[in-house]
mmCIF file of C-alpha atoms and ligand atoms in Angstrom:
data_model
loop_
_atom_site.group_PDB
_atom_site.id
_atom_site.type_symbol
_atom_site.label_atom_id
_atom_site.label_comp_id
_atom_site.label_asym_id
_atom_site.label_seq_id
_atom_site.Cartn_x
_atom_site.Cartn_y
_atom_site.Cartn_z
ATOM 1 C CA MET A 9 29.492 7.897 -33.118
ATOM 2 C CA ARG A 10 29.450 10.127 -30.112
ATOM 3 C CA ARG A 11 26.057 11.519 -31.059
ATOM 4 C CA ASN A 12 24.597 8.041 -31.363
ATOM 5 C CA GLY A 13 25.973 7.185 -27.968
ATOM 6 C CA ILE A 14 24.199 10.135 -26.434
ATOM 7 C CA ALA A 15 20.961 9.321 -28.246
ATOM 8 C CA ALA A 16 21.115 5.715 -27.026
ATOM 9 C CA ALA A 17 21.681 6.896 -23.484
ATOM 10 C CA GLY A 18 18.678 9.179 -23.834
ATOM 11 C CA ILE A 19 16.478 6.332 -25.025
ATOM 12 C CA ALA A 20 17.698 4.079 -22.213
ATOM 13 C CA LEU A 21 16.853 6.809 -19.715
ATOM 14 C CA LEU A 22 13.399 7.231 -21.216
ATOM 15 C CA LEU A 23 12.714 3.483 -21.043
ATOM 16 C CA PHE A 24 13.978 3.342 -17.504
ATOM 17 C CA SER A 25 11.804 6.196 -16.297
ATOM 18 C CA THR A 26 8.728 4.737 -18.038
ATOM 19 C CA THR A 27 9.308 1.433 -16.243
ATOM 20 C CA ALA A 28 9.746 3.203 -12.926
ATOM 21 C CA VAL A 29 6.400 4.962 -13.282
ATOM 22 C CA LEU A 30 4.633 1.715 -14.167
ATOM 23 C CA ALA A 31 6.075 -0.246 -11.228
ATOM 24 C CA ASP A 32 2.765 -0.028 -9.391
ATOM 25 C CA GLY A 33 0.355 -2.946 -9.814
ATOM 26 C CA SER A 34 -2.584 -0.538 -9.845
ATOM 27 C CA GLY A 35 -1.075 1.880 -12.373
ATOM 28 C CA ASP A 36 -0.427 5.593 -11.933
ATOM 29 C CA PRO A 37 -0.878 6.419 -8.225
ATOM 30 C CA LYS A 38 -1.547 10.122 -8.848
ATOM 31 C CA ALA A 39 -4.625 11.246 -6.904
ATOM 32 C CA THR A 40 -7.276 12.661 -9.241
ATOM 33 C CA SER A 41 -10.255 12.872 -6.878
ATOM 34 C CA SER A 42 -11.098 12.702 -3.208
ATOM 35 C CA ASP A 43 -14.177 12.010 -1.161
ATOM 36 C CA ALA A 44 -14.253 12.656 2.596
ATOM 37 C CA GLY A 45 -10.458 12.534 2.803
ATOM 38 C CA GLU A 46 -10.030 9.321 0.803
ATOM 39 C CA TYR A 47 -8.115 9.863 -2.435
ATOM 40 C CA ARG A 48 -8.555 7.912 -5.677
ATOM 41 C CA ASP A 49 -6.470 7.599 -8.825
ATOM 42 C CA ALA A 50 -7.805 7.932 -12.382
ATOM 43 C CA GLN A 51 -8.839 4.233 -12.353
ATOM 44 C CA GLY A 52 -10.829 4.689 -9.132
ATOM 45 C CA ASN A 53 -8.350 2.780 -6.940
ATOM 46 C CA PRO A 54 -7.599 4.128 -3.461
ATOM 47 C CA THR A 55 -4.355 6.096 -3.402
ATOM 48 C CA PHE A 56 -2.259 8.351 -1.187
ATOM 49 C CA ASN A 57 -1.882 12.116 -1.325
ATOM 50 C CA ILE A 58 1.137 13.986 -0.022
ATOM 51 C CA GLU A 59 1.211 17.762 0.356
ATOM 52 C CA LYS A 60 4.270 19.808 -0.615
ATOM 53 C CA ASP A 61 5.241 20.116 3.061
ATOM 54 C CA GLY A 62 5.209 16.309 3.460
ATOM 55 C CA THR A 63 1.819 16.016 5.176
ATOM 56 C CA VAL A 64 0.272 12.648 4.267
ATOM 57 C CA ASP A 65 -3.480 12.093 3.917
ATOM 58 C CA TRP A 66 -5.424 10.710 6.886
ATOM 59 C CA TYR A 67 -5.818 7.236 5.341
ATOM 60 C CA THR A 68 -2.074 6.805 4.866
ATOM 61 C CA GLY A 69 -1.576 7.666 8.555
ATOM 62 C CA VAL A 70 -4.273 5.206 9.679
ATOM 63 C CA GLY A 71 -2.845 2.590 7.331
ATOM 64 C CA TYR A 72 0.557 2.819 8.991
ATOM 65 C CA LEU A 73 -0.985 2.107 12.419
ATOM 66 C CA ARG A 74 -3.234 -0.717 11.194
ATOM 67 C CA TYR A 75 -0.460 -2.328 9.177
ATOM 68 C CA THR A 76 1.802 -2.233 12.215
ATOM 69 C CA ALA A 77 -0.894 -3.771 14.433
ATOM 70 C CA ASN A 78 -2.103 -6.527 12.085
ATOM 71 C CA CYS A 79 0.454 -7.313 9.388
ATOM 72 C CA MET A 80 3.896 -6.343 10.661
ATOM 73 C CA GLN A 81 4.439 -9.468 12.763
ATOM 74 C CA CYS A 82 4.743 -11.438 9.512
ATOM 75 C CA HIS A 83 5.455 -8.891 6.783
ATOM 76 C CA GLY A 84 8.079 -6.980 8.768
ATOM 77 C CA PRO A 85 8.341 -3.326 9.832
ATOM 78 C CA ASP A 86 7.414 -0.764 7.139
ATOM 79 C CA GLY A 87 6.365 -3.499 4.674
ATOM 80 C CA LEU A 88 9.950 -4.644 4.202
ATOM 81 C CA GLY A 89 9.290 -8.389 4.634
ATOM 82 C CA SER A 90 10.622 -11.099 6.937
ATOM 83 C CA THR A 91 11.937 -14.626 6.583
ATOM 84 C CA TRP A 92 8.359 -16.012 6.561
ATOM 85 C CA ALA A 93 6.343 -13.457 4.592
ATOM 86 C CA PRO A 94 7.080 -11.391 1.460
ATOM 87 C CA ALA A 95 8.020 -7.700 1.420
ATOM 88 C CA LEU A 96 4.765 -5.989 0.488
ATOM 89 C CA VAL A 97 6.689 -2.917 -0.737
ATOM 90 C CA ASP A 98 7.837 -5.256 -3.537
ATOM 91 C CA SER A 99 4.553 -7.160 -3.957
ATOM 92 C CA LEU A 100 2.622 -3.949 -4.656
ATOM 93 C CA LYS A 101 4.831 -3.187 -7.626
ATOM 94 C CA THR A 102 2.885 -5.922 -9.451
ATOM 95 C CA LEU A 103 -0.260 -6.664 -7.413
ATOM 96 C CA SER A 104 -3.358 -4.581 -8.171
ATOM 97 C CA TYR A 105 -5.715 -3.201 -5.530
ATOM 98 C CA SER A 106 -8.265 -5.962 -6.203
ATOM 99 C CA GLN A 107 -5.585 -8.671 -5.896
ATOM 100 C CA VAL A 108 -4.469 -7.272 -2.530
ATOM 101 C CA LEU A 109 -8.094 -7.074 -1.390
ATOM 102 C CA ASP A 110 -8.694 -10.676 -2.473
ATOM 103 C CA THR A 111 -5.584 -11.994 -0.682
ATOM 104 C CA VAL A 112 -6.362 -10.179 2.571
ATOM 105 C CA THR A 113 -10.027 -11.261 2.476
ATOM 106 C CA ASN A 114 -9.470 -14.912 1.525
ATOM 107 C CA GLY A 115 -5.868 -15.652 2.526
ATOM 108 C CA LYS A 116 -3.273 -17.511 0.475
ATOM 109 C CA LYS A 117 -1.196 -20.652 0.950
ATOM 110 C CA ASN A 118 2.033 -21.919 -0.523
ATOM 111 C CA VAL A 119 2.797 -25.096 1.368
ATOM 112 C CA ASN A 120 5.096 -27.831 0.133
ATOM 113 C CA ALA A 121 7.944 -30.002 1.395
ATOM 114 C CA ALA A 122 10.367 -27.069 1.367
ATOM 115 C CA GLN A 123 8.227 -24.333 2.901
ATOM 116 C CA GLU A 124 5.052 -23.448 4.720
ATOM 117 C CA LEU A 125 3.839 -19.982 3.738
ATOM 118 C CA VAL A 126 0.373 -19.225 5.080
ATOM 119 C CA MET A 127 -1.329 -15.876 4.735
ATOM 120 C CA PRO A 128 -4.380 -15.924 7.049
ATOM 121 C CA SER A 129 -7.794 -14.796 5.762
ATOM 122 C CA PHE A 130 -9.002 -11.599 7.426
ATOM 123 C CA GLY A 131 -12.429 -11.416 5.721
ATOM 124 C CA THR A 132 -14.348 -11.521 9.030
ATOM 125 C CA ASN A 133 -11.906 -9.410 11.066
ATOM 126 C CA PRO A 134 -13.217 -5.824 11.360
ATOM 127 C CA ASN A 135 -9.853 -4.615 12.750
ATOM 128 C CA VAL A 136 -8.464 -5.309 9.294
ATOM 129 C CA MET A 137 -11.426 -5.085 6.900
ATOM 130 C CA CYS A 138 -12.694 -1.715 8.202
ATOM 131 C CA TYR A 139 -9.234 -0.310 7.448
ATOM 132 C CA ILE A 140 -8.259 -2.249 4.335
ATOM 133 C CA ASP A 141 -8.254 0.810 2.067
ATOM 134 C CA ALA A 142 -6.077 2.668 4.572
ATOM 135 C CA ILE A 143 -3.660 -0.274 4.814
ATOM 136 C CA TYR A 144 -3.554 -0.528 1.023
ATOM 137 C CA VAL A 145 -2.959 3.197 0.562
ATOM 138 C CA TYR A 146 -0.128 3.158 3.114
ATOM 139 C CA LEU A 147 1.545 0.170 1.430
ATOM 140 C CA ARG A 148 1.065 1.741 -1.982
ATOM 141 C CA ALA A 149 2.811 4.898 -0.777
ATOM 142 C CA ARG A 150 5.641 2.799 0.687
ATOM 143 C CA SER A 151 5.959 0.736 -2.498
ATOM 144 C CA ASP A 152 6.082 3.870 -4.660
ATOM 145 C CA GLY A 153 8.745 5.385 -2.402
ATOM 146 C CA ALA A 154 6.464 8.295 -1.468
ATOM 147 C CA VAL A 155 6.566 7.544 2.278
ATOM 148 C CA GLY A 156 9.656 6.544 4.242
ATOM 149 C CA ARG A 157 10.108 4.160 7.135
ATOM 150 C CA GLY A 158 8.389 4.640 10.490
ATOM 151 C CA ARG A 159 5.305 6.645 11.372
ATOM 152 C CA PRO A 160 4.604 9.531 8.957
ATOM 153 C CA GLN A 161 5.546 12.720 10.813
ATOM 154 C CA LYS A 162 2.765 14.955 9.536
ATOM 155 C CA ILE A 163 -0.717 13.550 8.997
ATOM 156 C CA ALA A 164 -3.741 15.477 7.677
ATOM 157 C CA PRO A 165 -6.578 15.969 10.203
ATOM 158 C CA LYS A 166 -9.319 13.358 10.522
ATOM 159 C CA PRO A 167 -11.885 14.033 7.756
ATOM 160 C CA PRO A 168 -15.386 15.056 8.899
ATOM 161 C CA GLY A 169 -17.664 12.009 8.966
ATOM 162 C CA TYR A 170 -14.776 9.555 9.307
ATOM 163 C CA ALA A 171 -15.473 8.692 12.961
ATOM 164 C CA ALA A 172 -19.149 7.908 12.306
ATOM 165 C CA GLN A 173 -18.245 5.714 9.334
ATOM 166 C CA GLU A 174 -15.599 3.923 11.384
ATOM 167 C CA ASP A 175 -18.034 3.271 14.254
ATOM 168 C CA ALA A 176 -20.632 1.915 11.827
ATOM 169 C CA CYS A 177 -18.096 -0.475 10.272
ATOM 170 C CA MET A 178 -16.746 -1.643 13.640
ATOM 171 C CA GLY A 179 -20.326 -2.172 14.841
ATOM 172 C CA SER A 180 -20.015 0.011 17.920
HETATM 173 C C1 HEC B 24 0.577 -14.931 10.172
HETATM 174 C C2 HEC B 24 1.438 -14.235 9.229
HETATM 175 C C3 HEC B 24 0.795 -13.180 8.327
HETATM 176 C C4 HEC B 24 0.043 -12.084 8.688
HETATM 177 C C5 HEC B 24 -0.392 -11.647 10.084
HETATM 178 C C6 HEC B 24 -0.259 -11.383 7.466
HETATM 179 N N1 HEC B 24 0.292 -12.049 6.402
HETATM 180 FE FE1 HEC B 24 0.139 -11.515 4.416
HETATM 181 N N2 HEC B 24 1.153 -13.189 3.878
HETATM 182 C C7 HEC B 24 1.733 -14.092 4.754
HETATM 183 C C8 HEC B 24 2.445 -15.100 3.968
HETATM 184 C C9 HEC B 24 3.222 -16.276 4.546
HETATM 185 C C10 HEC B 24 2.254 -14.774 2.605
HETATM 186 C C11 HEC B 24 2.759 -15.559 1.379
HETATM 187 C C12 HEC B 24 1.693 -16.554 0.992
HETATM 188 C C13 HEC B 24 2.013 -17.302 -0.268
HETATM 189 O O1 HEC B 24 3.113 -17.173 -0.785
HETATM 190 O O2 HEC B 24 1.120 -18.034 -0.740
HETATM 191 C C14 HEC B 24 1.447 -13.569 2.598
HETATM 192 C C15 HEC B 24 1.051 -12.922 1.436
HETATM 193 C C16 HEC B 24 0.410 -11.701 1.396
HETATM 194 C C17 HEC B 24 0.101 -10.983 0.191
HETATM 195 C C18 HEC B 24 0.432 -11.444 -1.235
HETATM 196 C C19 HEC B 24 1.864 -11.082 -1.511
HETATM 197 C C20 HEC B 24 2.362 -11.553 -2.849
HETATM 198 O O3 HEC B 24 3.482 -11.120 -3.228
HETATM 199 O O4 HEC B 24 1.695 -12.341 -3.513
HETATM 200 C C21 HEC B 24 -0.501 -9.815 0.559
HETATM 201 C C22 HEC B 24 -0.992 -8.704 -0.368
HETATM 202 C C23 HEC B 24 -0.569 -9.807 2.001
HETATM 203 N N3 HEC B 24 -0.016 -10.977 2.479
HETATM 204 C C24 HEC B 24 -1.082 -8.769 2.742
HETATM 205 C C25 HEC B 24 -1.199 -8.789 4.139
HETATM 206 C C26 HEC B 24 -1.798 -7.729 4.909
HETATM 207 C C27 HEC B 24 -2.322 -6.420 4.335
HETATM 208 C C28 HEC B 24 -1.791 -8.129 6.210
HETATM 209 C C29 HEC B 24 -2.358 -7.411 7.420
HETATM 210 C C30 HEC B 24 -3.774 -7.086 7.343
HETATM 211 C C31 HEC B 24 -1.160 -9.450 6.249
HETATM 212 N N4 HEC B 24 -0.813 -9.813 4.978
HETATM 213 C C32 HEC B 24 -0.969 -10.199 7.401
HETATM 214 C C33 HEC B 24 1.670 -14.054 6.126
HETATM 215 C C34 HEC B 24 0.951 -13.144 6.880
#
């Protein structure tokens, strides 16, 4: 009896930890490659990278700033949600990278007699679209519990070539 109880607890623990790993709409967030400071997971989706000393990759740092400037007024500080827009730390547990990209580009509406939820479309806004991977990576790190609230304390240096790429995207 006792043995079975322990075995059952072990199985429950195993199931629980499997679920916890999969609670990311884009799958395993582990970085498997990087190009000019932008990390990607095994599926090729943008992801975060955190050094042993807590230093976050450049994109995660940029994502924090861009999220705060463009999304926070509706989605709340640190992706935690507000009364009029969902907590993106929760949304990213099921939404994939391409779904996030689609929603930010094209917007989304859920308007009826009881509520008026409108996510604007940012497809033509360079302040958002030039940084969408950074914003995604930051929110992914928040959703996976890899980055806490507030501005990450230690951020990796700006990758070589980043500034030129940014200028080209912003059209300056
Ligand atoms: C003016 C308010 C507002 C701003 C600014 C805003 N959003 Fe939203 N967003 C919403 C609302 C409201 C919804 C819910 C829409 C719905 O339910 O159809 C939403 C939904 C979303 C969703 C889908 C969430 C889900 O669970 O389905 C994503 C992803 C998202 N927003 C990302 C962003 C990002 C990234 C930014 C910043 C670049 C941003 N939003 C800026 C109001 C906003």
